[in-house]
Amino acid sequence: MIWYENLYIGESIIHKKDKIIWKIRHNAGQINIYVIALASNRQNLLDIIPSQELLQKGYPKSQLYIVGLAKGYDEAVTVAASIVDEVYRRTGTFSVRNYLTETRMDGEPGCQS
């Protein structure tokens, strides 16, 4: 998994971010936590994935580029919408993947593995 350095975090878990990341990295189960990742399909913008899915042995975690975390599906949709809104306001396009990966390369926001 690749973690975006400046993760977008839902308001209800902002103070629990480090603990949640640790649990996801160490395959500890969490109820009602969702990760927001760059879409696995280039035709989409983002994937909203329940953290329980990441516990499956066959899940392709190594290819995930996680850009956000949220508690509950509704908050995950809100966080994903705010990401898309920010990309559109700054670039005038919906190229979420390009925006997040290019800003990492420019030395602004980045990622950590």
CSV table of C-alpha atoms in Angstrom, one decimal:
chain,number,residue,atom,x,y,z
A,1,MET,CA,0.0,0.0,0.0
A,2,ILE,CA,1.1,3.5,-0.7
A,3,TRP,CA,-0.2,6.2,1.6
A,4,TYR,CA,-0.7,9.8,0.5
A,5,GLU,CA,1.3,11.9,2.9
A,6,ASN,CA,-1.5,14.5,3.3
A,7,LEU,CA,-4.4,12.1,3.7
A,8,TYR,CA,-7.9,13.4,3.5
A,9,ILE,CA,-9.5,12.5,6.8
A,10,GLY,CA,-13.1,12.4,7.8
A,11,GLU,CA,-14.0,14.8,10.7
A,12,SER,CA,-15.1,12.0,13.0
A,13,ILE,CA,-11.7,10.2,13.0
A,14,ILE,CA,-9.3,13.1,12.7
A,15,HIS,CA,-7.8,12.5,16.1
A,16,LYS,CA,-7.6,8.7,15.5
A,17,LYS,CA,-5.8,8.8,12.2
A,18,ASP,CA,-2.4,7.3,13.3
A,19,LYS,CA,-4.1,4.5,15.2
A,20,ILE,CA,-6.3,3.6,12.3
A,21,ILE,CA,-3.4,3.6,9.8
A,22,TRP,CA,-1.4,1.4,12.2
A,23,LYS,CA,-4.3,-1.1,12.4
A,24,ILE,CA,-4.8,-1.2,8.6
A,25,ARG,CA,-1.1,-1.8,8.1
A,26,HIS,CA,-1.1,-4.6,10.6
A,27,ASN,CA,-4.3,-6.3,9.4
A,28,ALA,CA,-6.3,-5.5,12.5
A,29,GLY,CA,-10.0,-5.5,11.8
A,30,GLN,CA,-11.9,-2.3,12.1
A,31,ILE,CA,-15.7,-1.9,11.8
A,32,ASN,CA,-17.1,1.0,9.8
A,33,ILE,CA,-13.8,2.4,8.6
A,34,TYR,CA,-13.4,3.1,4.9
A,35,VAL,CA,-10.3,3.8,2.8
A,36,ILE,CA,-10.5,6.1,-0.2
A,37,ALA,CA,-8.0,5.1,-2.9
A,38,LEU,CA,-7.2,6.0,-6.4
A,39,ALA,CA,-9.5,4.0,-8.6
A,40,SER,CA,-8.4,0.6,-9.7
A,41,ASN,CA,-10.2,1.3,-13.0
A,42,ARG,CA,-8.8,4.3,-14.9
A,43,GLN,CA,-12.4,5.2,-16.0
A,44,ASN,CA,-13.3,6.0,-12.4
A,45,LEU,CA,-12.0,8.7,-10.0
A,46,LEU,CA,-11.8,7.0,-6.6
A,47,ASP,CA,-12.6,3.7,-4.9
A,48,ILE,CA,-14.3,3.6,-1.5
A,49,ILE,CA,-13.3,0.4,0.2
A,50,PRO,CA,-14.5,-1.0,3.5
A,51,SER,CA,-11.3,-1.7,5.6
A,52,GLN,CA,-12.6,-5.2,6.3
A,53,GLU,CA,-12.0,-6.1,2.6
A,54,LEU,CA,-8.3,-5.4,3.1
A,55,LEU,CA,-8.1,-8.3,5.5
A,56,GLN,CA,-8.7,-10.8,2.7
A,57,LYS,CA,-5.6,-12.6,1.7
A,58,GLY,CA,-6.2,-12.3,-2.0
A,59,TYR,CA,-7.0,-8.6,-2.0
A,60,PRO,CA,-4.5,-6.6,-4.2
A,61,LYS,CA,-3.3,-4.3,-1.4
A,62,SER,CA,0.2,-3.7,-2.9
A,63,GLN,CA,-1.4,-1.7,-5.7
A,64,LEU,CA,-3.5,0.6,-3.5
A,65,TYR,CA,-2.7,4.3,-3.3
A,66,ILE,CA,-4.7,5.4,-0.3
A,67,VAL,CA,-5.6,9.1,-0.3
A,68,GLY,CA,-8.3,9.2,2.4
A,69,LEU,CA,-9.9,7.6,5.5
A,70,ALA,CA,-13.4,8.0,6.9
A,71,LYS,CA,-15.7,6.5,9.4
A,72,GLY,CA,-18.9,5.3,7.8
A,73,TYR,CA,-19.9,5.2,4.2
A,74,ASP,CA,-21.6,8.6,4.2
A,75,GLU,CA,-18.5,10.3,5.6
A,76,ALA,CA,-16.4,8.4,3.0
A,77,VAL,CA,-18.6,9.7,0.2
A,78,THR,CA,-18.3,13.3,1.7
A,79,VAL,CA,-14.5,13.0,1.8
A,80,ALA,CA,-14.3,11.6,-1.7
A,81,ALA,CA,-16.5,14.4,-2.9
A,82,SER,CA,-14.2,17.0,-1.2
A,83,ILE,CA,-11.2,15.5,-3.0
A,84,VAL,CA,-12.9,15.7,-6.4
A,85,ASP,CA,-14.1,19.2,-5.6
A,86,GLU,CA,-10.6,20.3,-4.7
A,87,VAL,CA,-9.1,18.8,-7.8
A,88,TYR,CA,-11.7,20.5,-10.0
A,89,ARG,CA,-11.3,23.9,-8.3
A,90,ARG,CA,-7.5,23.8,-8.7
A,91,THR,CA,-7.2,22.4,-12.1
A,92,GLY,CA,-10.5,22.8,-13.9
A,93,THR,CA,-10.5,19.0,-14.6
A,94,PHE,CA,-11.5,15.8,-12.9
A,95,SER,CA,-8.0,14.3,-13.2
A,96,VAL,CA,-7.8,13.1,-9.6
A,97,ARG,CA,-5.0,10.6,-10.3
A,98,ASN,CA,-2.8,13.1,-12.1
A,99,TYR,CA,-3.4,15.8,-9.6
A,100,LEU,CA,-2.5,13.6,-6.6
A,101,THR,CA,0.5,11.9,-8.1
A,102,GLU,CA,1.9,15.1,-9.8
A,103,THR,CA,1.7,17.2,-6.6
A,104,ARG,CA,3.6,14.4,-4.9
A,105,MET,CA,6.4,14.6,-7.5
A,106,ASP,CA,6.5,18.4,-7.3
A,107,GLY,CA,7.5,18.2,-3.6
A,108,GLU,CA,4.2,19.4,-2.3
A,109,PRO,CA,1.9,16.6,-0.9
A,110,GLY,CA,3.6,13.2,-1.1
A,111,CYS,CA,3.2,9.7,-0.1
A,112,GLN,CA,4.7,7.3,2.4
A,113,SER,CA,4.7,3.5,2.3
